[in-house]
Amino acid sequence: MLRQYFRRSLPLILSAGLTVGIGAVARAAEPESAPPELTAVLARVEAAANRRSLETVLSNYSPNFTTADNLSRSEFSEGLTKLWERYPDLSYRTQLQSWERRGDGLVAETITVVTGTQQSEGRTLKLESTVRSRQVIQNNLIIHQDILSERSQLSMGASPPAVEVNLPERVKPGQKYNFDTIVTKPLEDGLLLGGASEQKVNSDLFINPSQFELELLQAGGVFRMGQAPNLAEDRLLSAIIVGEGGITLVTQRLHVE
């Protein structure tokens, strides 16, 4: 039943919608000094996404658009369409953090917050996602994407568990790490179920939802130890907490580099 509500690909598609970039930015300038051509691209994409105008969104992306996650322009388009179908009231808000000129292009770091709801079988599913990224723009078109950090939370119910996640932002290949999802408000005598999962970042996640093996939680959260893959491939770490008042699912990116 749970998997019809929660889709593991949401962070990937959300971040593709408005946050793109490549490489590390050196000597970045303040957002107030950004050139009009940069702010215009960001504003056009944000406005088009809020109108659910797929054609206008895509008109700001290069035909050769690439991402560090190997998400093609067509896969991005398909995923965004499905996302809007499930969350018809999504709201996008992008804030420019810094920028610089690099060669014949512009590099900008942004933070995008996406919120929305989905109605399913009389229940309301709430989504909130925050993505930090850098984006490269050439000739007024977005050409590449590289996500720096992301966190998405899905919740359902009158009082879903409030959680805090402890996860390193980046690890080395083969390195061990802790992934802890802690319930921050005491539930007194209430029971909690939970589970965790790890998966590669790829476009198929939108079609194939992840499954969780739920277990009774005795320590107020989900505590897992993982080991990064031997290759430099990012992972999406998810944990689900089921309480009497609702359900919370949180997903964060782990950089492996």
PDB file of C-alpha atoms in Angstrom:
ATOM      1  CA  MET A   1       0.000   0.000   0.000  1.00  0.00           C
ATOM      2  CA  LEU A   2       2.796   2.408   0.909  1.00  0.00           C
ATOM      3  CA  ARG A   3       4.431   2.334  -2.480  1.00  0.00           C
ATOM      4  CA  GLN A   4       1.410   3.826  -4.231  1.00  0.00           C
ATOM      5  CA  TYR A   5       2.023   7.015  -2.261  1.00  0.00           C
ATOM      6  CA  PHE A   6       5.796   7.358  -2.255  1.00  0.00           C
ATOM      7  CA  ARG A   7       7.957   7.604  -5.379  1.00  0.00           C
ATOM      8  CA  ARG A   8      11.711   7.501  -4.918  1.00  0.00           C
ATOM      9  CA  SER A   9      12.469   9.496  -8.048  1.00  0.00           C
ATOM     10  CA  LEU A  10      10.968  12.750  -6.797  1.00  0.00           C
ATOM     11  CA  PRO A  11      14.260  14.394  -5.785  1.00  0.00           C
ATOM     12  CA  LEU A  12      15.813  13.577  -9.158  1.00  0.00           C
ATOM     13  CA  ILE A  13      12.964  15.037 -11.220  1.00  0.00           C
ATOM     14  CA  LEU A  14      12.424  17.992  -8.890  1.00  0.00           C
ATOM     15  CA  SER A  15      16.060  18.964  -9.021  1.00  0.00           C
ATOM     16  CA  ALA A  16      16.127  18.607 -12.784  1.00  0.00           C
ATOM     17  CA  GLY A  17      13.241  21.031 -13.055  1.00  0.00           C
ATOM     18  CA  LEU A  18      14.991  24.166 -11.882  1.00  0.00           C
ATOM     19  CA  THR A  19      18.511  23.440 -10.680  1.00  0.00           C
ATOM     20  CA  VAL A  20      21.367  22.765 -13.030  1.00  0.00           C
ATOM     21  CA  GLY A  21      25.120  23.184 -13.021  1.00  0.00           C
ATOM     22  CA  ILE A  22      28.673  21.839 -13.202  1.00  0.00           C
ATOM     23  CA  GLY A  23      31.936  22.021 -11.333  1.00  0.00           C
ATOM     24  CA  ALA A  24      33.097  24.130  -8.416  1.00  0.00           C
ATOM     25  CA  VAL A  25      32.619  27.858  -8.503  1.00  0.00           C
ATOM     26  CA  ALA A  26      35.668  29.967  -7.569  1.00  0.00           C
ATOM     27  CA  ARG A  27      35.536  33.665  -6.699  1.00  0.00           C
ATOM     28  CA  ALA A  28      31.757  33.632  -6.893  1.00  0.00           C
ATOM     29  CA  ALA A  29      30.010  37.006  -6.942  1.00  0.00           C
ATOM     30  CA  GLU A  30      27.045  38.119  -4.868  1.00  0.00           C
ATOM     31  CA  PRO A  31      23.582  37.475  -6.360  1.00  0.00           C
ATOM     32  CA  GLU A  32      22.760  41.194  -6.392  1.00  0.00           C
ATOM     33  CA  SER A  33      25.405  41.732  -9.085  1.00  0.00           C
ATOM     34  CA  ALA A  34      24.146  38.974 -11.403  1.00  0.00           C
ATOM     35  CA  PRO A  35      23.794  39.975 -15.075  1.00  0.00           C
ATOM     36  CA  PRO A  36      20.266  40.321 -16.502  1.00  0.00           C
ATOM     37  CA  GLU A  37      20.727  37.385 -18.884  1.00  0.00           C
ATOM     38  CA  LEU A  38      21.285  35.052 -15.926  1.00  0.00           C
ATOM     39  CA  THR A  39      18.388  36.246 -13.797  1.00  0.00           C
ATOM     40  CA  ALA A  40      16.126  36.223 -16.862  1.00  0.00           C
ATOM     41  CA  VAL A  41      16.763  32.513 -17.538  1.00  0.00           C
ATOM     42  CA  LEU A  42      16.106  31.579 -13.906  1.00  0.00           C
ATOM     43  CA  ALA A  43      12.942  33.673 -13.833  1.00  0.00           C
ATOM     44  CA  ARG A  44      11.617  32.186 -17.081  1.00  0.00           C
ATOM     45  CA  VAL A  45      12.108  28.613 -15.914  1.00  0.00           C
ATOM     46  CA  GLU A  46      10.571  29.291 -12.497  1.00  0.00           C
ATOM     47  CA  ALA A  47       7.533  31.010 -13.991  1.00  0.00           C
ATOM     48  CA  ALA A  48       7.027  28.290 -16.609  1.00  0.00           C
ATOM     49  CA  ALA A  49       7.285  25.529 -14.013  1.00  0.00           C
ATOM     50  CA  ASN A  50       4.705  27.245 -11.823  1.00  0.00           C
ATOM     51  CA  ARG A  51       2.382  27.438 -14.863  1.00  0.00           C
ATOM     52  CA  ARG A  52       3.078  23.754 -15.740  1.00  0.00           C
ATOM     53  CA  SER A  53       4.179  24.906 -19.202  1.00  0.00           C
ATOM     54  CA  LEU A  54       6.440  22.060 -20.260  1.00  0.00           C
ATOM     55  CA  GLU A  55       7.185  23.539 -23.692  1.00  0.00           C
ATOM     56  CA  THR A  56       8.348  26.821 -22.158  1.00  0.00           C
ATOM     57  CA  VAL A  57      10.465  25.055 -19.544  1.00  0.00           C
ATOM     58  CA  LEU A  58      12.181  22.957 -22.209  1.00  0.00           C
ATOM     59  CA  SER A  59      12.792  26.007 -24.407  1.00  0.00           C
ATOM     60  CA  ASN A  60      15.342  27.126 -21.814  1.00  0.00           C
ATOM     61  CA  TYR A  61      17.321  23.873 -22.036  1.00  0.00           C
ATOM     62  CA  SER A  62      19.886  23.061 -24.691  1.00  0.00           C
ATOM     63  CA  PRO A  63      19.041  20.148 -27.036  1.00  0.00           C
ATOM     64  CA  ASN A  64      22.334  18.683 -25.794  1.00  0.00           C
ATOM     65  CA  PHE A  65      21.448  19.176 -22.132  1.00  0.00           C
ATOM     66  CA  THR A  66      23.311  16.737 -19.857  1.00  0.00           C
ATOM     67  CA  THR A  67      23.448  15.967 -16.146  1.00  0.00           C
ATOM     68  CA  ALA A  68      25.933  14.374 -13.799  1.00  0.00           C
ATOM     69  CA  ASP A  69      23.259  11.714 -13.142  1.00  0.00           C
ATOM     70  CA  ASN A  70      23.051  10.826 -16.858  1.00  0.00           C
ATOM     71  CA  LEU A  71      19.512  12.168 -17.099  1.00  0.00           C
ATOM     72  CA  SER A  72      18.770  13.084 -20.707  1.00  0.00           C
ATOM     73  CA  ARG A  73      16.583  15.980 -21.813  1.00  0.00           C
ATOM     74  CA  SER A  74      13.844  13.573 -22.928  1.00  0.00           C
ATOM     75  CA  GLU A  75      13.936  11.677 -19.623  1.00  0.00           C
ATOM     76  CA  PHE A  76      13.735  14.955 -17.750  1.00  0.00           C
ATOM     77  CA  SER A  77      10.711  15.976 -19.847  1.00  0.00           C
ATOM     78  CA  GLU A  78       8.931  12.678 -19.250  1.00  0.00           C
ATOM     79  CA  GLY A  79       9.623  12.713 -15.529  1.00  0.00           C
ATOM     80  CA  LEU A  80       8.473  16.297 -15.109  1.00  0.00           C
ATOM     81  CA  THR A  81       5.208  15.542 -16.924  1.00  0.00           C
ATOM     82  CA  LYS A  82       4.470  12.610 -14.623  1.00  0.00           C
ATOM     83  CA  LEU A  83       5.378  14.646 -11.567  1.00  0.00           C
ATOM     84  CA  TRP A  84       2.939  17.418 -12.497  1.00  0.00           C
ATOM     85  CA  GLU A  85       0.211  14.840 -13.075  1.00  0.00           C
ATOM     86  CA  ARG A  86       0.662  13.519  -9.537  1.00  0.00           C
ATOM     87  CA  TYR A  87       1.178  16.936  -7.922  1.00  0.00           C
ATOM     88  CA  PRO A  88      -0.939  19.422  -9.924  1.00  0.00           C
ATOM     89  CA  ASP A  89      -0.391  22.293  -7.476  1.00  0.00           C
ATOM     90  CA  LEU A  90       3.412  22.232  -7.249  1.00  0.00           C
ATOM     91  CA  SER A  91       4.983  25.562  -6.350  1.00  0.00           C
ATOM     92  CA  TYR A  92       8.598  26.398  -7.275  1.00  0.00           C
ATOM     93  CA  ARG A  93      10.724  29.065  -5.625  1.00  0.00           C
ATOM     94  CA  THR A  94      14.343  29.578  -6.728  1.00  0.00           C
ATOM     95  CA  GLN A  95      16.886  31.841  -5.038  1.00  0.00           C
ATOM     96  CA  LEU A  96      20.208  32.733  -6.611  1.00  0.00           C
ATOM     97  CA  GLN A  97      23.083  32.269  -4.141  1.00  0.00           C
ATOM     98  CA  SER A  98      26.154  33.202  -6.193  1.00  0.00           C
ATOM     99  CA  TRP A  99      27.405  33.368  -9.770  1.00  0.00           C
ATOM    100  CA  GLU A 100      30.474  33.890 -11.975  1.00  0.00           C
ATOM    101  CA  ARG A 101      31.474  34.099 -15.614  1.00  0.00           C
ATOM    102  CA  ARG A 102      33.422  31.119 -16.879  1.00  0.00           C
ATOM    103  CA  GLY A 103      34.640  31.165 -20.460  1.00  0.00           C
ATOM    104  CA  ASP A 104      31.685  31.983 -22.688  1.00  0.00           C
ATOM    105  CA  GLY A 105      29.144  30.852 -20.088  1.00  0.00           C
ATOM    106  CA  LEU A 106      27.696  31.728 -16.711  1.00  0.00           C
ATOM    107  CA  VAL A 107      27.820  29.504 -13.621  1.00  0.00           C
ATOM    108  CA  ALA A 108      25.250  30.077 -10.885  1.00  0.00           C
ATOM    109  CA  GLU A 109      24.539  28.401  -7.570  1.00  0.00           C
ATOM    110  CA  THR A 110      20.869  28.283  -6.609  1.00  0.00           C
ATOM    111  CA  ILE A 111      18.564  26.901  -3.949  1.00  0.00           C
ATOM    112  CA  THR A 112      15.148  25.717  -5.095  1.00  0.00           C
ATOM    113  CA  VAL A 113      12.256  24.870  -2.779  1.00  0.00           C
ATOM    114  CA  VAL A 114       9.374  22.854  -4.217  1.00  0.00           C
ATOM    115  CA  THR A 115       6.110  22.242  -2.364  1.00  0.00           C
ATOM    116  CA  GLY A 116       2.868  20.568  -3.355  1.00  0.00           C
ATOM    117  CA  THR A 117       0.142  18.086  -2.500  1.00  0.00           C
ATOM    118  CA  GLN A 118      -1.400  14.993  -4.022  1.00  0.00           C
ATOM    119  CA  GLN A 119      -4.854  13.575  -3.375  1.00  0.00           C
ATOM    120  CA  SER A 120      -5.128   9.791  -3.349  1.00  0.00           C
ATOM    121  CA  GLU A 121      -8.052   7.740  -2.075  1.00  0.00           C
ATOM    122  CA  GLY A 122      -9.247  10.611   0.090  1.00  0.00           C
ATOM    123  CA  ARG A 123      -5.815  11.206   1.601  1.00  0.00           C
ATOM    124  CA  THR A 124      -3.515  14.188   1.165  1.00  0.00           C
ATOM    125  CA  LEU A 125       0.158  13.606   0.510  1.00  0.00           C
ATOM    126  CA  LYS A 126       2.383  16.647   1.117  1.00  0.00           C
ATOM    127  CA  LEU A 127       5.711  17.137  -0.608  1.00  0.00           C
ATOM    128  CA  GLU A 128       8.544  19.523   0.259  1.00  0.00           C
ATOM    129  CA  SER A 129      11.910  19.390  -1.460  1.00  0.00           C
ATOM    130  CA  THR A 130      14.978  21.604  -1.144  1.00  0.00           C
ATOM    131  CA  VAL A 131      17.728  21.329  -3.743  1.00  0.00           C
ATOM    132  CA  ARG A 132      21.032  23.178  -3.906  1.00  0.00           C
ATOM    133  CA  SER A 133      22.845  23.138  -7.231  1.00  0.00           C
ATOM    134  CA  ARG A 134      25.116  24.935  -9.634  1.00  0.00           C
ATOM    135  CA  GLN A 135      24.060  25.654 -13.167  1.00  0.00           C
ATOM    136  CA  VAL A 136      25.854  26.481 -16.384  1.00  0.00           C
ATOM    137  CA  ILE A 137      24.196  28.698 -18.985  1.00  0.00           C
ATOM    138  CA  GLN A 138      25.491  29.396 -22.486  1.00  0.00           C
ATOM    139  CA  ASN A 139      23.683  31.470 -25.098  1.00  0.00           C
ATOM    140  CA  ASN A 140      20.739  31.834 -22.698  1.00  0.00           C
ATOM    141  CA  LEU A 141      20.287  28.038 -22.509  1.00  0.00           C
ATOM    142  CA  ILE A 142      20.927  25.630 -19.652  1.00  0.00           C
ATOM    143  CA  ILE A 143      23.500  23.082 -20.810  1.00  0.00           C
ATOM    144  CA  HIS A 144      24.410  20.950 -17.794  1.00  0.00           C
ATOM    145  CA  GLN A 145      23.267  19.929 -14.311  1.00  0.00           C
ATOM    146  CA  ASP A 146      25.134  18.988 -11.182  1.00  0.00           C
ATOM    147  CA  ILE A 147      23.256  18.692  -7.883  1.00  0.00           C
ATOM    148  CA  LEU A 148      25.176  19.687  -4.763  1.00  0.00           C
ATOM    149  CA  SER A 149      22.662  18.598  -2.132  1.00  0.00           C
ATOM    150  CA  GLU A 150      19.007  17.661  -1.916  1.00  0.00           C
ATOM    151  CA  ARG A 151      16.431  16.673   0.639  1.00  0.00           C
ATOM    152  CA  SER A 152      12.827  15.682  -0.042  1.00  0.00           C
ATOM    153  CA  GLN A 153      10.127  14.883   2.471  1.00  0.00           C
ATOM    154  CA  LEU A 154       6.740  13.312   1.862  1.00  0.00           C
ATOM    155  CA  SER A 155       4.180  13.239   4.654  1.00  0.00           C
ATOM    156  CA  MET A 156       0.637  12.000   5.105  1.00  0.00           C
ATOM    157  CA  GLY A 157      -1.817  12.124   7.978  1.00  0.00           C
ATOM    158  CA  ALA A 158      -3.020  14.558  10.615  1.00  0.00           C
ATOM    159  CA  SER A 159       0.179  14.329  12.650  1.00  0.00           C
ATOM    160  CA  PRO A 160       3.021  12.676  10.710  1.00  0.00           C
ATOM    161  CA  PRO A 161       6.228  12.012  12.666  1.00  0.00           C
ATOM    162  CA  ALA A 162       8.680  14.926  12.776  1.00  0.00           C
ATOM    163  CA  VAL A 163      12.132  13.644  11.889  1.00  0.00           C
ATOM    164  CA  GLU A 164      15.757  14.740  11.768  1.00  0.00           C
ATOM    165  CA  VAL A 165      18.257  13.070   9.433  1.00  0.00           C
ATOM    166  CA  ASN A 166      21.934  12.564  10.172  1.00  0.00           C
ATOM    167  CA  LEU A 167      23.802  11.677   6.981  1.00  0.00           C
ATOM    168  CA  PRO A 168      27.156  12.912   5.679  1.00  0.00           C
ATOM    169  CA  GLU A 169      26.932  15.024   2.548  1.00  0.00           C
ATOM    170  CA  ARG A 170      29.736  13.132   0.830  1.00  0.00           C
ATOM    171  CA  VAL A 171      31.891  10.055   1.340  1.00  0.00           C
ATOM    172  CA  LYS A 172      34.681   8.305  -0.491  1.00  0.00           C
ATOM    173  CA  PRO A 173      34.134   5.096  -2.514  1.00  0.00           C
ATOM    174  CA  GLY A 174      33.983   2.109  -0.187  1.00  0.00           C
ATOM    175  CA  GLN A 175      33.691   4.270   2.935  1.00  0.00           C
ATOM    176  CA  LYS A 176      31.291   3.268   5.714  1.00  0.00           C
ATOM    177  CA  TYR A 177      28.750   5.796   6.954  1.00  0.00           C
ATOM    178  CA  ASN A 178      25.796   6.142   9.337  1.00  0.00           C
ATOM    179  CA  PHE A 179      22.286   6.972   8.163  1.00  0.00           C
ATOM    180  CA  ASP A 180      20.086   7.922  11.115  1.00  0.00           C
ATOM    181  CA  THR A 181      16.497   9.156  10.936  1.00  0.00           C
ATOM    182  CA  ILE A 182      15.429  10.291  14.387  1.00  0.00           C
ATOM    183  CA  VAL A 183      11.893  11.097  15.531  1.00  0.00           C
ATOM    184  CA  THR A 184      12.255  14.475  17.238  1.00  0.00           C
ATOM    185  CA  LYS A 185       8.990  14.550  19.220  1.00  0.00           C
ATOM    186  CA  PRO A 186       8.303  11.880  21.885  1.00  0.00           C
ATOM    187  CA  LEU A 187       5.325   9.664  21.136  1.00  0.00           C
ATOM    188  CA  GLU A 188       4.795   8.499  24.716  1.00  0.00           C
ATOM    189  CA  ASP A 189       3.138   5.080  24.373  1.00  0.00           C
ATOM    190  CA  GLY A 190       2.633   5.264  20.599  1.00  0.00           C
ATOM    191  CA  LEU A 191       4.116   2.622  18.334  1.00  0.00           C
ATOM    192  CA  LEU A 192       6.405   3.340  15.399  1.00  0.00           C
ATOM    193  CA  LEU A 193       7.241   1.297  12.332  1.00  0.00           C
ATOM    194  CA  GLY A 194      10.078   2.159  10.014  1.00  0.00           C
ATOM    195  CA  GLY A 195      12.526   1.091   7.376  1.00  0.00           C
ATOM    196  CA  ALA A 196      15.329   2.396   5.178  1.00  0.00           C
ATOM    197  CA  SER A 197      16.558   1.897   1.638  1.00  0.00           C
ATOM    198  CA  GLU A 198      19.442   2.905  -0.595  1.00  0.00           C
ATOM    199  CA  GLN A 199      19.390   3.177  -4.360  1.00  0.00           C
ATOM    200  CA  LYS A 200      21.371   4.546  -7.277  1.00  0.00           C
ATOM    201  CA  VAL A 201      20.245   7.789  -8.857  1.00  0.00           C
ATOM    202  CA  ASN A 202      18.649   7.068 -12.231  1.00  0.00           C
ATOM    203  CA  SER A 203      15.555   7.983 -14.180  1.00  0.00           C
ATOM    204  CA  ASP A 204      13.958   4.539 -13.736  1.00  0.00           C
ATOM    205  CA  LEU A 205      13.266   5.362 -10.091  1.00  0.00           C
ATOM    206  CA  PHE A 206      10.223   7.340 -11.171  1.00  0.00           C
ATOM    207  CA  ILE A 207       8.622   4.235 -12.668  1.00  0.00           C
ATOM    208  CA  ASN A 208       9.705   1.647 -10.107  1.00  0.00           C
ATOM    209  CA  PRO A 209       8.930   2.716  -6.532  1.00  0.00           C
ATOM    210  CA  SER A 210      11.155   1.491  -3.788  1.00  0.00           C
ATOM    211  CA  GLN A 211       9.828  -1.026  -1.289  1.00  0.00           C
ATOM    212  CA  PHE A 212      10.493  -0.819   2.424  1.00  0.00           C
ATOM    213  CA  GLU A 213      10.639  -3.683   4.877  1.00  0.00           C
ATOM    214  CA  LEU A 214       8.966  -2.209   7.940  1.00  0.00           C
ATOM    215  CA  GLU A 215       9.983  -3.186  11.445  1.00  0.00           C
ATOM    216  CA  LEU A 216       8.917  -2.132  14.919  1.00  0.00           C
ATOM    217  CA  LEU A 217      11.152   0.703  16.119  1.00  0.00           C
ATOM    218  CA  GLN A 218      12.367   0.487  19.683  1.00  0.00           C
ATOM    219  CA  ALA A 219      14.797   3.431  19.763  1.00  0.00           C
ATOM    220  CA  GLY A 220      12.800   6.332  18.338  1.00  0.00           C
ATOM    221  CA  GLY A 221      14.060   6.190  14.802  1.00  0.00           C
ATOM    222  CA  VAL A 222      15.738   4.254  12.012  1.00  0.00           C
ATOM    223  CA  PHE A 223      19.473   3.735  12.462  1.00  0.00           C
ATOM    224  CA  ARG A 224      21.495   2.112   9.687  1.00  0.00           C
ATOM    225  CA  MET A 225      25.136   1.695   8.805  1.00  0.00           C
ATOM    226  CA  GLY A 226      25.928   1.651   5.109  1.00  0.00           C
ATOM    227  CA  GLN A 227      28.920   1.339   2.863  1.00  0.00           C
ATOM    228  CA  ALA A 228      29.449   3.465  -0.214  1.00  0.00           C
ATOM    229  CA  PRO A 229      29.932   1.674  -3.540  1.00  0.00           C
ATOM    230  CA  ASN A 230      33.441   1.208  -4.833  1.00  0.00           C
ATOM    231  CA  LEU A 231      32.662   3.467  -7.775  1.00  0.00           C
ATOM    232  CA  ALA A 232      31.988   7.208  -7.566  1.00  0.00           C
ATOM    233  CA  GLU A 233      28.208   6.965  -7.968  1.00  0.00           C
ATOM    234  CA  ASP A 234      25.796   9.038  -5.891  1.00  0.00           C
ATOM    235  CA  ARG A 235      23.131   7.318  -3.827  1.00  0.00           C
ATOM    236  CA  LEU A 236      19.663   8.280  -2.620  1.00  0.00           C
ATOM    237  CA  LEU A 237      19.077   7.285   1.011  1.00  0.00           C
ATOM    238  CA  SER A 238      15.464   7.041   2.151  1.00  0.00           C
ATOM    239  CA  ALA A 239      13.783   6.276   5.451  1.00  0.00           C
ATOM    240  CA  ILE A 240      10.114   5.892   6.247  1.00  0.00           C
ATOM    241  CA  ILE A 241       8.531   6.330   9.677  1.00  0.00           C
ATOM    242  CA  VAL A 242       4.947   5.165  10.267  1.00  0.00           C
ATOM    243  CA  GLY A 243       3.171   6.393  13.394  1.00  0.00           C
ATOM    244  CA  GLU A 244      -0.383   6.455  14.623  1.00  0.00           C
ATOM    245  CA  GLY A 245      -0.803  10.028  13.391  1.00  0.00           C
ATOM    246  CA  GLY A 246       0.658   9.605   9.939  1.00  0.00           C
ATOM    247  CA  ILE A 247       3.603   8.693   7.728  1.00  0.00           C
ATOM    248  CA  THR A 248       6.825  10.530   6.913  1.00  0.00           C
ATOM    249  CA  LEU A 249       9.282   9.561   4.197  1.00  0.00           C
ATOM    250  CA  VAL A 250      12.513  11.487   3.810  1.00  0.00           C
ATOM    251  CA  THR A 251      15.131  11.148   1.067  1.00  0.00           C
ATOM    252  CA  GLN A 252      18.615  12.682   0.940  1.00  0.00           C
ATOM    253  CA  ARG A 253      21.440  12.455  -1.564  1.00  0.00           C
ATOM    254  CA  LEU A 254      24.795  11.005  -0.618  1.00  0.00           C
ATOM    255  CA  HIS A 255      27.687  12.084  -2.845  1.00  0.00           C
ATOM    256  CA  VAL A 256      30.270   9.370  -3.472  1.00  0.00           C
ATOM    257  CA  GLU A 257      33.439  10.924  -4.853  1.00  0.00           C
TER     258      GLU A 257
END
